[in-house]
Amino acid sequence: MQNRPGFFDEMIGAGDTAREPYTSYNSWFSGEDLKELRKKSLDAETFFRRTGITFNVYGAAEADERLIPFDIVPRIISAREWARLTRGIEQRVRAINAFLHDIYHRQEILRAGRVPVDLIARNEAFLPQMIGVAPPGAVYTHIVGIDLVRTGEDEFYVLEDNARTPSGVSYMLENRETMLQMFPELFSRIKVQPVQDYPRNLRRSLAASAPPRCSNDLTVAVLTPGIHNSAYFEHSFLADQMGVELVEGHDLRIVDGKVAMRTTQGYKPIDVLYRRVDDDFLDPMNFNPNSMLGVPGIMDVYRSGGITIANAPGTGIADDKAIYSYMPEIVEFYTGEKAILQNVPTWRCSDADSLAYVLDHLSELVVKEVHGSGGYGMLVGPAASKKEIAEFRKKLEARPGNYIAQPTLALSTVPILTKAGLAPRHVDLRPFVLVRPDGCTITPGGLTRVALKKGSLVVNSSQGGGTKDTWVLEE
Amino acid sequence: MLGKTAGGLFWMFRYLERSENTARLVEAGFRIALTRPDGADDEWASVLQTAAVAGAYQARHGEVEAARAIDFLLRDTTNSSSVLSAIASARQNARLVRTALTREVWEAVNDTYMILKETLARPVRPRDLPEVLATIRQQSALVRGALHGTMLRNDIFDFCRLGTFLERADNTARILDVKYYVLLPSISQIGSSLDNVQWETILRSVAGQRAYRWITQGESSPMGIADFLIFDGRMPRSLRFSVSKIATNLAYLETGYGTRLPSRDQIDVLKARLDTMTIERVFEDGLHEFIIDFLADIARLGQQIEKDYRFLG
């Protein structure tokens, strides 16, 4: 395989030999028949279709359920590399929760002048309804996904914090399941840390943050916007794996000061709600009055300690892309330590000098919407045409405060299997963190997303990305 | 369990049963068309009527014609009872209640949907029809097998079974309703070849031809066939069998939940009526009237179950 010049490949290192974590895999791979492996790839697709691991694409026909392409070459991380990442992730998640608590209470960080007041006060992700509300166990983000990219042997950057409702964990679990079925012999040769505990840990973790007023037999439920949501498969998968009910807004109502679900035997109270519905749609009485997806009055029950909502409303203020640029300060402010994981240098276009720089360097930078996600509405300078850049320039000039810019990172590559054999493709990594009042659990690995198109740096599934199983090796 | 989930399971299995029944009706219609080409269009008209889609068919195609009728019954998505529509609805409900299903049941339903979507993507040529119908039958058996082999026998299972047997009772009653004139003694000429073919069709539509032959040592009579389809508790598609299954599953729910609900009273009345009636009485009072009453009772029971177990609110 030919590495892309200027990019770090995680499998093939200097001198065309396998890097240390990949040595066992590489020797196994070199003894395999390419045609056989290609056939296995097709088997994997059939497996995913049968299981129904599909996602609905917004804007596509309703019946169009698509598969996220899966590549059978695993992404492998050594125990040592992982240990360092987990320390950094844990520190960051701790800081995020402390920040959220502060921002909805005394706002020390604003008083100290470390984060500008305007950034919070004028931010749509800041929920005034959460001021003074104390979530059980002071946990705001029960589930976090931290998006990481790698640019070298020891260089990792946090690209994004997903503190609202991070998705993709079902792919992490099903990817492993698929690999176990397809290559059982590999797992006896190579000791990989398991990920299968995630659903049980999720349930325990949610239960540990139960509200003070809760029923004797604690009831957890997952709230989904419904069958047409793009992540519906994941919602039902997680409910199923945890052995809890999957509810929609119309299954719920407030009964005797508790949120309760309509069962075949009447209404039954819920103590912890893992909601996969955005803040805005959660409660038509408190937020968007037109929402049909939420539960009228749930915020009142929440404020009175009758239910735990996971993640807490208003956590979006911590993963906002404008706040992101302050994360090094935030980590230091609340933990008293330097951030272990680096931030990507970020220009805030609301600032006139930064805007001028960004406008001058559009063809080199990645420009993102502050509130955007899923790879929509972003400009990847080096890959964009003159026309695209010119159009984007107009949007940027019209609403500079809506954008941030970052240098185009030299994302690491991991090989995928193509017709011609292995070929390097760019990847990122989303590890999943579960937060309890007394600590957190990070599942070894996470979701590796891979840009399947040669040379592409955009890994989002909505933009032609695929996924890989992620292995963290045992010590 | 959520009321919505109970409703989803109930309807998932109603739709599965419906797709199987529709396929069986097509099979019986096709068979009679092969053996009696001149009367085939009449037969298709009665098949459409049995599937309760005669009006919808007429609105779409007008005159009854074999190829169109088959297409309408198997793959027309504007017909909500077509095999393809029913399977799609069953699978949609399965997605909705996936947390209540074992992986095997889900995969069996999902497989069935994917296979039939492919098989029924284009009009079915007459020469391929037997194979397509066989696929539908096999897939139904696969789902049933997964259900029986892997599901816990709890309230989830009860709601699946209620959907199956309510739909089945309705279907068998409908066949009797459309064909009752063939079974009436005043009209039928015992032993005439026309009636033999008609009777055979009825039995075929409920997969009962072999069982019936075996029980009666080959002697067919209209009253015997009606008795078999209505009262024979051993025949898995008879009214009595379906009703007693519904009664059993409602009884399980009553025990599990510890409350007696109105649907249980209704089924007891229905069951008692079948237990005390005889085929002779039914023929005396009028087969048609008996069936009409039965269909109404089944429909009312379905609504009561929906209410008792809070499918909707």
PDB file of N, CA, C and O in Angstrom, chain A residues 47 49-52 56 65 174 227-228 232-233 236 239-240 244-248 250-251 261-266, chain B residues 1-6 91-92 95-99 103 106-107 110-111 114 155 159 257 308-313:
ATOM      1  N   PHE A  47     -25.478  -8.839   6.503  1.00  0.00           N
ATOM      2  CA  PHE A  47     -25.715  -8.925   7.938  1.00  0.00           C
ATOM      3  C   PHE A  47     -26.358  -7.642   8.470  1.00  0.00           C
ATOM      4  O   PHE A  47     -27.326  -7.680   9.220  1.00  0.00           O
ATOM      5  N   ARG A  49     -28.071  -5.407   6.764  1.00  0.00           N
ATOM      6  CA  ARG A  49     -29.429  -5.241   6.228  1.00  0.00           C
ATOM      7  C   ARG A  49     -30.425  -6.108   6.988  1.00  0.00           C
ATOM      8  O   ARG A  49     -31.534  -5.676   7.276  1.00  0.00           O
ATOM      9  N   ARG A  50     -30.001  -7.343   7.283  1.00  0.00           N
ATOM     10  CA  ARG A  50     -30.913  -8.243   7.991  1.00  0.00           C
ATOM     11  C   ARG A  50     -31.204  -7.716   9.373  1.00  0.00           C
ATOM     12  O   ARG A  50     -32.321  -7.753   9.858  1.00  0.00           O
ATOM     13  N   THR A  51     -30.165  -7.228  10.041  1.00  0.00           N
ATOM     14  CA  THR A  51     -30.352  -6.714  11.384  1.00  0.00           C
ATOM     15  C   THR A  51     -31.158  -5.430  11.349  1.00  0.00           C
ATOM     16  O   THR A  51     -31.773  -5.051  12.337  1.00  0.00           O
ATOM     17  N   GLY A  52     -31.153  -4.757  10.211  1.00  0.00           N
ATOM     18  CA  GLY A  52     -31.920  -3.517  10.103  1.00  0.00           C
ATOM     19  C   GLY A  52     -31.162  -2.317  10.626  1.00  0.00           C
ATOM     20  O   GLY A  52     -31.747  -1.336  11.067  1.00  0.00           O
ATOM     21  N   ASN A  56     -32.115   6.757   8.287  1.00  0.00           N
ATOM     22  CA  ASN A  56     -32.912   7.476   7.296  1.00  0.00           C
ATOM     23  C   ASN A  56     -32.195   8.771   6.978  1.00  0.00           C
ATOM     24  O   ASN A  56     -31.751   9.466   7.877  1.00  0.00           O
ATOM     25  N   GLU A  65     -34.136   3.640   3.406  1.00  0.00           N
ATOM     26  CA  GLU A  65     -33.317   3.345   4.569  1.00  0.00           C
ATOM     27  C   GLU A  65     -31.949   2.944   4.059  1.00  0.00           C
ATOM     28  O   GLU A  65     -31.819   2.009   3.302  1.00  0.00           O
ATOM     29  N   GLU A 174     -22.522  -2.873  17.041  1.00  0.00           N
ATOM     30  CA  GLU A 174     -22.830  -3.801  15.951  1.00  0.00           C
ATOM     31  C   GLU A 174     -21.611  -4.068  15.073  1.00  0.00           C
ATOM     32  O   GLU A 174     -21.473  -5.151  14.507  1.00  0.00           O
ATOM     33  N   ILE A 227     -40.288   6.712  14.609  1.00  0.00           N
ATOM     34  CA  ILE A 227     -39.764   5.744  13.652  1.00  0.00           C
ATOM     35  C   ILE A 227     -39.115   6.408  12.436  1.00  0.00           C
ATOM     36  O   ILE A 227     -38.284   5.820  11.759  1.00  0.00           O
ATOM     37  N   HIS A 228     -39.464   7.672  12.171  1.00  0.00           N
ATOM     38  CA  HIS A 228     -38.895   8.330  10.994  1.00  0.00           C
ATOM     39  C   HIS A 228     -37.628   9.105  11.292  1.00  0.00           C
ATOM     40  O   HIS A 228     -37.014   9.667  10.401  1.00  0.00           O
ATOM     41  N   TYR A 232     -33.448   6.298  14.542  1.00  0.00           N
ATOM     42  CA  TYR A 232     -34.438   5.440  15.217  1.00  0.00           C
ATOM     43  C   TYR A 232     -33.876   4.065  15.549  1.00  0.00           C
ATOM     44  O   TYR A 232     -34.116   3.511  16.614  1.00  0.00           O
ATOM     45  N   PHE A 233     -33.103   3.519  14.620  1.00  0.00           N
ATOM     46  CA  PHE A 233     -32.545   2.194  14.885  1.00  0.00           C
ATOM     47  C   PHE A 233     -31.764   2.196  16.194  1.00  0.00           C
ATOM     48  O   PHE A 233     -31.913   1.304  17.023  1.00  0.00           O
ATOM     49  N   SER A 236     -34.059   2.312  19.350  1.00  0.00           N
ATOM     50  CA  SER A 236     -34.704   1.045  19.706  1.00  0.00           C
ATOM     51  C   SER A 236     -33.653   0.017  20.121  1.00  0.00           C
ATOM     52  O   SER A 236     -33.870  -0.783  21.022  1.00  0.00           O
ATOM     53  N   ALA A 239     -32.705   0.804  23.801  1.00  0.00           N
ATOM     54  CA  ALA A 239     -33.791   0.430  24.712  1.00  0.00           C
ATOM     55  C   ALA A 239     -33.817  -1.089  24.861  1.00  0.00           C
ATOM     56  O   ALA A 239     -33.909  -1.628  25.968  1.00  0.00           O
ATOM     57  N   ASP A 240     -33.700  -1.764  23.730  1.00  0.00           N
ATOM     58  CA  ASP A 240     -33.725  -3.214  23.719  1.00  0.00           C
ATOM     59  C   ASP A 240     -32.571  -3.785  24.544  1.00  0.00           C
ATOM     60  O   ASP A 240     -32.755  -4.663  25.379  1.00  0.00           O
ATOM     61  N   VAL A 244     -35.337  -1.740  28.560  1.00  0.00           N
ATOM     62  CA  VAL A 244     -36.276  -0.715  29.031  1.00  0.00           C
ATOM     63  C   VAL A 244     -37.218  -0.337  27.890  1.00  0.00           C
ATOM     64  O   VAL A 244     -36.976  -0.695  26.735  1.00  0.00           O
ATOM     65  N   GLU A 245     -38.272   0.399  28.222  1.00  0.00           N
ATOM     66  CA  GLU A 245     -39.236   0.775  27.196  1.00  0.00           C
ATOM     67  C   GLU A 245     -38.712   1.892  26.301  1.00  0.00           C
ATOM     68  O   GLU A 245     -37.994   2.782  26.748  1.00  0.00           O
ATOM     69  N   LEU A 246     -39.105   1.829  25.035  1.00  0.00           N
ATOM     70  CA  LEU A 246     -38.827   2.908  24.083  1.00  0.00           C
ATOM     71  C   LEU A 246     -40.126   3.695  23.936  1.00  0.00           C
ATOM     72  O   LEU A 246     -41.114   3.160  23.437  1.00  0.00           O
ATOM     73  N   VAL A 247     -40.124   4.931  24.384  1.00  0.00           N
ATOM     74  CA  VAL A 247     -41.371   5.699  24.374  1.00  0.00           C
ATOM     75  C   VAL A 247     -41.302   6.889  23.420  1.00  0.00           C
ATOM     76  O   VAL A 247     -40.214   7.351  23.064  1.00  0.00           O
ATOM     77  N   GLU A 248     -42.472   7.345  22.998  1.00  0.00           N
ATOM     78  CA  GLU A 248     -42.573   8.582  22.239  1.00  0.00           C
ATOM     79  C   GLU A 248     -43.405   9.557  23.075  1.00  0.00           C
ATOM     80  O   GLU A 248     -44.097   9.132  24.012  1.00  0.00           O
ATOM     81  N   HIS A 250     -46.203  10.866  22.685  1.00  0.00           N
ATOM     82  CA  HIS A 250     -47.630  10.586  22.872  1.00  0.00           C
ATOM     83  C   HIS A 250     -47.896   9.388  23.781  1.00  0.00           C
ATOM     84  O   HIS A 250     -49.046   9.085  24.082  1.00  0.00           O
ATOM     85  N   ASP A 251     -46.850   8.702  24.226  1.00  0.00           N
ATOM     86  CA  ASP A 251     -47.030   7.633  25.220  1.00  0.00           C
ATOM     87  C   ASP A 251     -46.984   8.186  26.640  1.00  0.00           C
ATOM     88  O   ASP A 251     -47.214   7.460  27.602  1.00  0.00           O
ATOM     89  N   MET A 261     -45.816   6.673  31.676  1.00  0.00           N
ATOM     90  CA  MET A 261     -46.054   6.124  30.334  1.00  0.00           C
ATOM     91  C   MET A 261     -47.308   5.258  30.335  1.00  0.00           C
ATOM     92  O   MET A 261     -47.631   4.591  31.312  1.00  0.00           O
ATOM     93  N   ARG A 262     -48.003   5.303  29.193  1.00  0.00           N
ATOM     94  CA  ARG A 262     -49.253   4.544  29.062  1.00  0.00           C
ATOM     95  C   ARG A 262     -48.928   3.084  28.791  1.00  0.00           C
ATOM     96  O   ARG A 262     -48.424   2.745  27.727  1.00  0.00           O
ATOM     97  N   THR A 263     -49.181   2.233  29.760  1.00  0.00           N
ATOM     98  CA  THR A 263     -48.937   0.807  29.547  1.00  0.00           C
ATOM     99  C   THR A 263     -50.275   0.105  29.364  1.00  0.00           C
ATOM    100  O   THR A 263     -51.337   0.730  29.489  1.00  0.00           O
ATOM    101  N   THR A 264     -50.217  -1.176  29.102  1.00  0.00           N
ATOM    102  CA  THR A 264     -51.441  -1.958  28.939  1.00  0.00           C
ATOM    103  C   THR A 264     -52.227  -2.013  30.251  1.00  0.00           C
ATOM    104  O   THR A 264     -53.385  -2.395  30.264  1.00  0.00           O
ATOM    105  N   GLN A 265     -51.567  -1.637  31.347  1.00  0.00           N
ATOM    106  CA  GLN A 265     -52.245  -1.664  32.638  1.00  0.00           C
ATOM    107  C   GLN A 265     -52.377  -0.283  33.270  1.00  0.00           C
ATOM    108  O   GLN A 265     -52.400  -0.155  34.476  1.00  0.00           O
ATOM    109  N   GLY A 266     -52.388   0.738  32.429  1.00  0.00           N
ATOM    110  CA  GLY A 266     -52.531   2.090  32.969  1.00  0.00           C
ATOM    111  C   GLY A 266     -51.200   2.835  32.974  1.00  0.00           C
ATOM    112  O   GLY A 266     -50.222   2.355  32.423  1.00  0.00           O
TER     113      GLY A 266
ATOM    114  N   MET B   1     -45.752  -3.237  29.927  1.00  0.00           N
ATOM    115  CA  MET B   1     -45.603  -3.021  28.495  1.00  0.00           C
ATOM    116  C   MET B   1     -46.408  -1.796  28.062  1.00  0.00           C
ATOM    117  O   MET B   1     -47.504  -1.560  28.555  1.00  0.00           O
ATOM    118  N   LEU B   2     -45.852  -1.044  27.115  1.00  0.00           N
ATOM    119  CA  LEU B   2     -46.576   0.127  26.615  1.00  0.00           C
ATOM    120  C   LEU B   2     -47.827  -0.295  25.846  1.00  0.00           C
ATOM    121  O   LEU B   2     -47.802  -1.292  25.117  1.00  0.00           O
ATOM    122  N   GLY B   3     -48.890   0.488  25.979  1.00  0.00           N
ATOM    123  CA  GLY B   3     -50.102   0.214  25.214  1.00  0.00           C
ATOM    124  C   GLY B   3     -49.811   0.258  23.724  1.00  0.00           C
ATOM    125  O   GLY B   3     -50.295  -0.563  22.943  1.00  0.00           O
ATOM    126  N   LYS B   4     -48.967   1.212  23.348  1.00  0.00           N
ATOM    127  CA  LYS B   4     -48.597   1.347  21.937  1.00  0.00           C
ATOM    128  C   LYS B   4     -47.897   0.081  21.429  1.00  0.00           C
ATOM    129  O   LYS B   4     -48.150  -0.383  20.320  1.00  0.00           O
ATOM    130  N   THR B   5     -47.043  -0.482  22.276  1.00  0.00           N
ATOM    131  CA  THR B   5     -46.329  -1.704  21.894  1.00  0.00           C
ATOM    132  C   THR B   5     -47.300  -2.858  21.717  1.00  0.00           C
ATOM    133  O   THR B   5     -47.210  -3.622  20.743  1.00  0.00           O
ATOM    134  N   ALA B   6     -48.236  -2.980  22.665  1.00  0.00           N
ATOM    135  CA  ALA B   6     -49.236  -4.048  22.563  1.00  0.00           C
ATOM    136  C   ALA B   6     -49.988  -3.918  21.234  1.00  0.00           C
ATOM    137  O   ALA B   6     -50.193  -4.901  20.514  1.00  0.00           O
ATOM    138  N   ARG B  91     -43.900  -5.158   8.868  1.00  0.00           N
ATOM    139  CA  ARG B  91     -42.513  -4.823   9.161  1.00  0.00           C
ATOM    140  C   ARG B  91     -42.395  -3.436   9.798  1.00  0.00           C
ATOM    141  O   ARG B  91     -41.574  -3.225  10.695  1.00  0.00           O
ATOM    142  N   GLN B  92     -43.242  -2.522   9.359  1.00  0.00           N
ATOM    143  CA  GLN B  92     -43.250  -1.194   9.973  1.00  0.00           C
ATOM    144  C   GLN B  92     -43.640  -1.314  11.455  1.00  0.00           C
ATOM    145  O   GLN B  92     -43.009  -0.703  12.316  1.00  0.00           O
ATOM    146  N   ARG B  95     -40.750  -2.731  13.405  1.00  0.00           N
ATOM    147  CA  ARG B  95     -39.736  -1.722  13.750  1.00  0.00           C
ATOM    148  C   ARG B  95     -40.180  -0.938  14.968  1.00  0.00           C
ATOM    149  O   ARG B  95     -39.390  -0.607  15.836  1.00  0.00           O
ATOM    150  N   LEU B  96     -41.488  -0.665  15.006  1.00  0.00           N
ATOM    151  CA  LEU B  96     -42.046   0.109  16.106  1.00  0.00           C
ATOM    152  C   LEU B  96     -41.931  -0.640  17.433  1.00  0.00           C
ATOM    153  O   LEU B  96     -41.735  -0.037  18.483  1.00  0.00           O
ATOM    154  N   VAL B  97     -42.061  -1.958  17.397  1.00  0.00           N
ATOM    155  CA  VAL B  97     -42.077  -2.746  18.636  1.00  0.00           C
ATOM    156  C   VAL B  97     -40.829  -3.610  18.755  1.00  0.00           C
ATOM    157  O   VAL B  97     -40.823  -4.620  19.439  1.00  0.00           O
ATOM    158  N   ARG B  98     -39.790  -3.181  18.106  1.00  0.00           N
ATOM    159  CA  ARG B  98     -38.617  -4.038  18.029  1.00  0.00           C
ATOM    160  C   ARG B  98     -38.089  -4.442  19.396  1.00  0.00           C
ATOM    161  O   ARG B  98     -37.547  -5.535  19.575  1.00  0.00           O
ATOM    162  N   THR B  99     -38.243  -3.557  20.373  1.00  0.00           N
ATOM    163  CA  THR B  99     -37.734  -3.886  21.705  1.00  0.00           C
ATOM    164  C   THR B  99     -38.507  -5.054  22.320  1.00  0.00           C
ATOM    165  O   THR B  99     -38.060  -5.641  23.289  1.00  0.00           O
ATOM    166  N   ARG B 103     -34.415 -11.208  18.435  1.00  0.00           N
ATOM    167  CA  ARG B 103     -33.668 -10.932  17.215  1.00  0.00           C
ATOM    168  C   ARG B 103     -34.143 -11.846  16.089  1.00  0.00           C
ATOM    169  O   ARG B 103     -34.273 -11.433  14.949  1.00  0.00           O
ATOM    170  N   TRP B 106     -37.493 -10.610  14.670  1.00  0.00           N
ATOM    171  CA  TRP B 106     -37.271  -9.398  13.873  1.00  0.00           C
ATOM    172  C   TRP B 106     -36.615  -9.747  12.539  1.00  0.00           C
ATOM    173  O   TRP B 106     -37.028  -9.290  11.483  1.00  0.00           O
ATOM    174  N   GLU B 107     -35.583 -10.553  12.588  1.00  0.00           N
ATOM    175  CA  GLU B 107     -34.874 -10.864  11.345  1.00  0.00           C
ATOM    176  C   GLU B 107     -35.747 -11.649  10.379  1.00  0.00           C
ATOM    177  O   GLU B 107     -35.666 -11.462   9.170  1.00  0.00           O
ATOM    178  N   ASN B 110     -38.017  -9.046   8.861  1.00  0.00           N
ATOM    179  CA  ASN B 110     -37.241  -8.158   7.999  1.00  0.00           C
ATOM    180  C   ASN B 110     -36.812  -8.878   6.718  1.00  0.00           C
ATOM    181  O   ASN B 110     -36.905  -8.341   5.621  1.00  0.00           O
ATOM    182  N   ASP B 111     -36.371 -10.123   6.873  1.00  0.00           N
ATOM    183  CA  ASP B 111     -36.016 -10.958   5.719  1.00  0.00           C
ATOM    184  C   ASP B 111     -37.196 -11.115   4.776  1.00  0.00           C
ATOM    185  O   ASP B 111     -37.074 -10.973   3.567  1.00  0.00           O
ATOM    186  N   MET B 114     -37.760  -8.027   2.872  1.00  0.00           N
ATOM    187  CA  MET B 114     -36.759  -7.780   1.827  1.00  0.00           C
ATOM    188  C   MET B 114     -36.934  -8.737   0.648  1.00  0.00           C
ATOM    189  O   MET B 114     -36.842  -8.343  -0.506  1.00  0.00           O
ATOM    190  N   ASP B 155     -47.053 -11.456  28.244  1.00  0.00           N
ATOM    191  CA  ASP B 155     -48.096 -10.651  27.611  1.00  0.00           C
ATOM    192  C   ASP B 155     -47.728 -10.275  26.164  1.00  0.00           C
ATOM    193  O   ASP B 155     -48.608 -10.163  25.305  1.00  0.00           O
ATOM    194  N   PHE B 159     -50.342 -10.800  22.953  1.00  0.00           N
ATOM    195  CA  PHE B 159     -50.842  -9.815  21.984  1.00  0.00           C
ATOM    196  C   PHE B 159     -50.538 -10.241  20.534  1.00  0.00           C
ATOM    197  O   PHE B 159     -51.330  -9.991  19.628  1.00  0.00           O
ATOM    198  N   TYR B 257     -52.298  -9.904  34.564  1.00  0.00           N
ATOM    199  CA  TYR B 257     -52.538  -8.539  35.016  1.00  0.00           C
ATOM    200  C   TYR B 257     -53.438  -8.479  36.259  1.00  0.00           C
ATOM    201  O   TYR B 257     -53.565  -7.434  36.888  1.00  0.00           O
ATOM    202  N   ASP B 308     -59.363  -2.009  25.956  1.00  0.00           N
ATOM    203  CA  ASP B 308     -58.999  -2.599  27.255  1.00  0.00           C
ATOM    204  C   ASP B 308     -57.499  -2.472  27.536  1.00  0.00           C
ATOM    205  O   ASP B 308     -57.093  -2.277  28.672  1.00  0.00           O
ATOM    206  N   TYR B 309     -56.702  -2.625  26.503  1.00  0.00           N
ATOM    207  CA  TYR B 309     -55.252  -2.636  26.722  1.00  0.00           C
ATOM    208  C   TYR B 309     -54.583  -1.357  26.246  1.00  0.00           C
ATOM    209  O   TYR B 309     -53.376  -1.306  26.054  1.00  0.00           O
ATOM    210  N   ARG B 310     -55.356  -0.325  26.039  1.00  0.00           N
ATOM    211  CA  ARG B 310     -54.858   1.024  25.800  1.00  0.00           C
ATOM    212  C   ARG B 310     -53.868   1.114  24.642  1.00  0.00           C
ATOM    213  O   ARG B 310     -52.777   1.664  24.774  1.00  0.00           O
ATOM    214  N   PHE B 311     -54.237   0.533  23.512  1.00  0.00           N
ATOM    215  CA  PHE B 311     -53.375   0.619  22.337  1.00  0.00           C
ATOM    216  C   PHE B 311     -53.173   2.076  21.929  1.00  0.00           C
ATOM    217  O   PHE B 311     -52.122   2.449  21.483  1.00  0.00           O
ATOM    218  N   LEU B 312     -54.244   2.870  22.074  1.00  0.00           N
ATOM    219  CA  LEU B 312     -54.181   4.233  21.530  1.00  0.00           C
ATOM    220  C   LEU B 312     -54.199   5.346  22.571  1.00  0.00           C
ATOM    221  O   LEU B 312     -53.674   6.423  22.317  1.00  0.00           O
ATOM    222  N   GLY B 313     -54.817   5.138  23.686  1.00  0.00           N
ATOM    223  CA  GLY B 313     -54.846   6.254  24.645  1.00  0.00           C
ATOM    224  C   GLY B 313     -55.966   6.117  25.625  1.00  0.00           C
ATOM    225  O   GLY B 313     -56.637   5.134  25.664  1.00  0.00           O
TER     226      GLY B 313
END
